[in-house]
Each structure stands twice: as C-alpha cells, then as structure tokens.
PDB file of C-alpha atoms in Angstrom:
ATOM      1  CA  GLN O   3       0.050  -0.017   0.044  1.00  0.00           C
ATOM      2  CA  VAL O   4       1.227   3.582  -0.818  1.00  0.00           C
ATOM      3  CA  GLN O   5       0.253   6.655   1.225  1.00  0.00           C
ATOM      4  CA  LEU O   6       0.710  10.377   0.589  1.00  0.00           C
ATOM      5  CA  VAL O   7       0.729  12.618   3.474  1.00  0.00           C
ATOM      6  CA  GLU O   8       0.546  16.348   3.021  1.00  0.00           C
ATOM      7  CA  SER O   9       1.601  19.176   5.324  1.00  0.00           C
ATOM      8  CA  GLY O  10       1.962  22.999   5.244  1.00  0.00           C
ATOM      9  CA  GLY O  11      -1.544  24.448   4.719  1.00  0.00           C
ATOM     10  CA  GLY O  12      -2.980  27.283   6.818  1.00  0.00           C
ATOM     11  CA  LEU O  13      -4.134  30.831   6.789  1.00  0.00           C
ATOM     12  CA  VAL O  14      -2.163  33.600   5.321  1.00  0.00           C
ATOM     13  CA  GLN O  15      -2.786  37.197   4.235  1.00  0.00           C
ATOM     14  CA  ALA O  16      -3.006  38.045   0.456  1.00  0.00           C
ATOM     15  CA  GLY O  17       0.590  38.563  -0.863  1.00  0.00           C
ATOM     16  CA  GLY O  18       2.022  36.151   1.550  1.00  0.00           C
ATOM     17  CA  SER O  19       3.676  32.776   1.158  1.00  0.00           C
ATOM     18  CA  LEU O  20       2.998  29.076   2.222  1.00  0.00           C
ATOM     19  CA  ARG O  21       4.956  25.945   1.356  1.00  0.00           C
ATOM     20  CA  LEU O  22       3.092  22.710   0.915  1.00  0.00           C
ATOM     21  CA  SER O  23       4.943  19.432   1.314  1.00  0.00           C
ATOM     22  CA  CYS O  24       3.891  15.753   0.349  1.00  0.00           C
ATOM     23  CA  ALA O  25       5.676  12.687   1.334  1.00  0.00           C
ATOM     24  CA  ALA O  26       5.031   9.228  -0.243  1.00  0.00           C
ATOM     25  CA  SER O  27       5.546   6.088   1.709  1.00  0.00           C
ATOM     26  CA  GLY O  28       4.845   2.427   1.554  1.00  0.00           C
ATOM     27  CA  SER O  29       5.538  -0.092  -1.098  1.00  0.00           C
ATOM     28  CA  ILE O  30       6.979   2.073  -3.842  1.00  0.00           C
ATOM     29  CA  PHE O  31       8.776   0.609  -6.796  1.00  0.00           C
ATOM     30  CA  ARG O  32       8.813   3.802  -8.840  1.00  0.00           C
ATOM     31  CA  LEU O  33       7.213   7.235  -8.556  1.00  0.00           C
ATOM     32  CA  ASN O  34       6.315   8.944 -11.838  1.00  0.00           C
ATOM     33  CA  ASP O  35       4.386  12.248 -12.188  1.00  0.00           C
ATOM     34  CA  MET O  36       3.668  13.979  -8.901  1.00  0.00           C
ATOM     35  CA  GLY O  37       1.498  17.026  -8.630  1.00  0.00           C
ATOM     36  CA  TRP O  38      -0.895  19.274  -6.721  1.00  0.00           C
ATOM     37  CA  TYR O  39      -4.564  19.851  -7.407  1.00  0.00           C
ATOM     38  CA  ARG O  40      -6.869  22.114  -5.607  1.00  0.00           C
ATOM     39  CA  GLN O  41     -10.607  22.300  -5.043  1.00  0.00           C
ATOM     40  CA  ALA O  42     -12.247  25.430  -4.054  1.00  0.00           C
ATOM     41  CA  PRO O  43     -15.858  25.501  -2.419  1.00  0.00           C
ATOM     42  CA  GLY O  44     -18.446  24.815  -5.077  1.00  0.00           C
ATOM     43  CA  LYS O  45     -15.811  24.244  -7.850  1.00  0.00           C
ATOM     44  CA  GLN O  46     -14.363  21.228  -9.527  1.00  0.00           C
ATOM     45  CA  ARG O  47     -10.894  19.891  -8.522  1.00  0.00           C
ATOM     46  CA  GLU O  48      -8.275  21.535 -10.773  1.00  0.00           C
ATOM     47  CA  LEU O  49      -4.524  20.865 -11.544  1.00  0.00           C
ATOM     48  CA  VAL O  50      -2.226  23.414 -10.003  1.00  0.00           C
ATOM     49  CA  ALA O  51       1.166  22.140 -10.908  1.00  0.00           C
ATOM     50  CA  VAL O  52       2.705  18.661 -11.990  1.00  0.00           C
ATOM     51  CA  ILE O  53       6.464  17.556 -11.909  1.00  0.00           C
ATOM     52  CA  THR O  54       7.786  14.491 -13.783  1.00  0.00           C
ATOM     53  CA  SER O  55      10.521  12.077 -12.445  1.00  0.00           C
ATOM     54  CA  GLY O  56      12.764  13.983 -14.729  1.00  0.00           C
ATOM     55  CA  ARG O  57      11.761  17.309 -13.105  1.00  0.00           C
ATOM     56  CA  SER O  58       9.847  18.682 -16.188  1.00  0.00           C
ATOM     57  CA  THR O  59       7.063  20.949 -14.734  1.00  0.00           C
ATOM     58  CA  ASN O  60       3.808  22.268 -15.822  1.00  0.00           C
ATOM     59  CA  TYR O  61       1.550  24.818 -14.186  1.00  0.00           C
ATOM     60  CA  ALA O  62      -1.954  26.219 -14.391  1.00  0.00           C
ATOM     61  CA  ASP O  63      -2.052  29.466 -15.936  1.00  0.00           C
ATOM     62  CA  SER O  64      -3.486  31.029 -12.801  1.00  0.00           C
ATOM     63  CA  VAL O  65      -0.353  30.184 -10.780  1.00  0.00           C
ATOM     64  CA  LYS O  66       2.605  30.535 -13.312  1.00  0.00           C
ATOM     65  CA  GLY O  67       5.252  32.965 -11.832  1.00  0.00           C
ATOM     66  CA  ARG O  68       3.844  32.626  -8.301  1.00  0.00           C
ATOM     67  CA  PHE O  69       4.107  28.914  -7.518  1.00  0.00           C
ATOM     68  CA  THR O  70       6.989  26.671  -7.777  1.00  0.00           C
ATOM     69  CA  ILE O  71       6.680  22.840  -7.702  1.00  0.00           C
ATOM     70  CA  SER O  72       9.686  20.640  -6.716  1.00  0.00           C
ATOM     71  CA  ARG O  73      10.592  17.109  -5.820  1.00  0.00           C
ATOM     72  CA  ASP O  74      13.248  15.053  -3.959  1.00  0.00           C
ATOM     73  CA  ASN O  75      13.444  11.645  -5.720  1.00  0.00           C
ATOM     74  CA  ALA O  76      15.468  10.284  -2.942  1.00  0.00           C
ATOM     75  CA  LYS O  77      12.997  11.032  -0.254  1.00  0.00           C
ATOM     76  CA  ASN O  78       9.950  10.662  -2.492  1.00  0.00           C
ATOM     77  CA  THR O  79       8.552  13.985  -1.637  1.00  0.00           C
ATOM     78  CA  VAL O  80       7.004  16.788  -3.574  1.00  0.00           C
ATOM     79  CA  ASN O  81       6.836  20.363  -2.530  1.00  0.00           C
ATOM     80  CA  LEU O  82       4.673  23.577  -3.737  1.00  0.00           C
ATOM     81  CA  GLN O  83       6.139  27.011  -2.861  1.00  0.00           C
ATOM     82  CA  MET O  84       3.287  29.385  -3.145  1.00  0.00           C
ATOM     83  CA  ASP O  85       4.154  33.098  -3.245  1.00  0.00           C
ATOM     84  CA  SER O  86       2.073  36.247  -3.819  1.00  0.00           C
ATOM     85  CA  LEU O  87      -1.062  34.372  -2.833  1.00  0.00           C
ATOM     86  CA  LYS O  88      -4.538  35.717  -3.663  1.00  0.00           C
ATOM     87  CA  PRO O  89      -7.768  35.200  -2.065  1.00  0.00           C
ATOM     88  CA  GLU O  90      -8.711  33.156  -5.098  1.00  0.00           C
ATOM     89  CA  ASP O  91      -6.058  30.629  -4.267  1.00  0.00           C
ATOM     90  CA  THR O  92      -8.147  29.432  -1.269  1.00  0.00           C
ATOM     91  CA  ALA O  93      -8.970  25.867  -1.611  1.00  0.00           C
ATOM     92  CA  VAL O  94      -8.259  22.437  -0.372  1.00  0.00           C
ATOM     93  CA  TYR O  95      -4.901  21.405  -1.952  1.00  0.00           C
ATOM     94  CA  TYR O  96      -4.362  17.650  -2.743  1.00  0.00           C
ATOM     95  CA  CYS O  97      -1.195  15.836  -3.536  1.00  0.00           C
ATOM     96  CA  ASN O  98      -1.277  13.407  -6.377  1.00  0.00           C
ATOM     97  CA  ALA O  99       1.125  10.773  -7.595  1.00  0.00           C
ATOM     98  CA  GLU O 100       1.395   7.996 -10.250  1.00  0.00           C
ATOM     99  CA  VAL O 101       3.112   5.116  -8.459  1.00  0.00           C
ATOM    100  CA  TYR O 102       4.182   1.724  -9.461  1.00  0.00           C
ATOM    101  CA  SER O 103       4.138  -0.447  -6.469  1.00  0.00           C
ATOM    102  CA  SER O 104       5.621  -3.322  -8.373  1.00  0.00           C
ATOM    103  CA  PRO O 105       7.143  -3.440 -11.938  1.00  0.00           C
ATOM    104  CA  PHE O 106       3.601  -4.177 -13.380  1.00  0.00           C
ATOM    105  CA  ARG O 107       1.044  -2.514 -10.905  1.00  0.00           C
ATOM    106  CA  LYS O 108       0.424   1.191 -11.448  1.00  0.00           C
ATOM    107  CA  LEU O 109      -1.671   3.230  -9.202  1.00  0.00           C
ATOM    108  CA  GLU O 110      -2.916   6.729  -8.878  1.00  0.00           C
ATOM    109  CA  ILE O 111      -2.646   7.898  -5.349  1.00  0.00           C
ATOM    110  CA  TRP O 112      -4.215  10.946  -3.643  1.00  0.00           C
ATOM    111  CA  GLY O 113      -3.330  12.547  -0.249  1.00  0.00           C
ATOM    112  CA  GLN O 114      -6.008  13.582   2.290  1.00  0.00           C
ATOM    113  CA  GLY O 115      -5.972  17.317   1.281  1.00  0.00           C
ATOM    114  CA  THR O 116      -4.592  20.450   3.295  1.00  0.00           C
ATOM    115  CA  LEU O 117      -6.688  23.576   3.562  1.00  0.00           C
ATOM    116  CA  VAL O 118      -5.115  26.801   2.316  1.00  0.00           C
ATOM    117  CA  THR O 119      -6.950  30.121   3.187  1.00  0.00           C
ATOM    118  CA  VAL O 120      -5.941  33.519   1.906  1.00  0.00           C
ATOM    119  CA  SER O 121      -7.471  36.505   3.533  1.00  0.00           C
ATOM    120  CA  SER O 122      -7.940  39.654   1.696  1.00  0.00           C
TER     121      SER O 122
END
C-alpha cells in the first residue's frame, strides 16, 4: 500500500507565502509524475502544478510565476512553494502521484488534502 501525507496548509494574508509538502511512503517501486491539485468550495478539482520524475514541470495559467513545484526523488517528496498568494487561491490542496508499487502495478494515489486560506 502507498500513502501520500501532506503538510503545510494554513491561513495567510494576501501577498504572503506558504509551502506545501507531500511525502509518499509504503510499497514504492517507482514514482512517476507527482502533482498538486486544488478544489475551492463549489468548484471542481483543478490541476495546479505537476512535475515528472525528470523534473519537467507544468503549471496552471493562474499560478504561473507565483508557484513553484519541486521534488526530491531520494526522499519521495514533492513540494509546492506558493508566493504572492491571492484570495482566489483559497482551496483544499491535494497531492497526487502516479506510483508503481511493483514493476507491473500502476496506481494513482491521492493525499487527504490540506486547507489553504488566503485572507484579503
């Protein structure tokens, strides 16, 4: 079994910064793409940023230039540095990973979510 555990959410004023972290643990043969999604109240879950095992990145247009995703392959962790936060960034943020628990068993795993609240 593979788990993702997030940390780092909280309350911040507009213009401030937060750093989210996510650690994968369990039976991990290989971690492929890792990413962050968010879901605001009354809205669908949306992609925020994704990073491949080779550290190629992709961002939602709404966060480009403000958020930075990074990963440590040795520690099976992915981070999201969020700067210049806006009230519209308020959401539950979810860590996501594509994991091989064995050479032939691919799983998509989600974390439990961490709340980010940006006050105006």
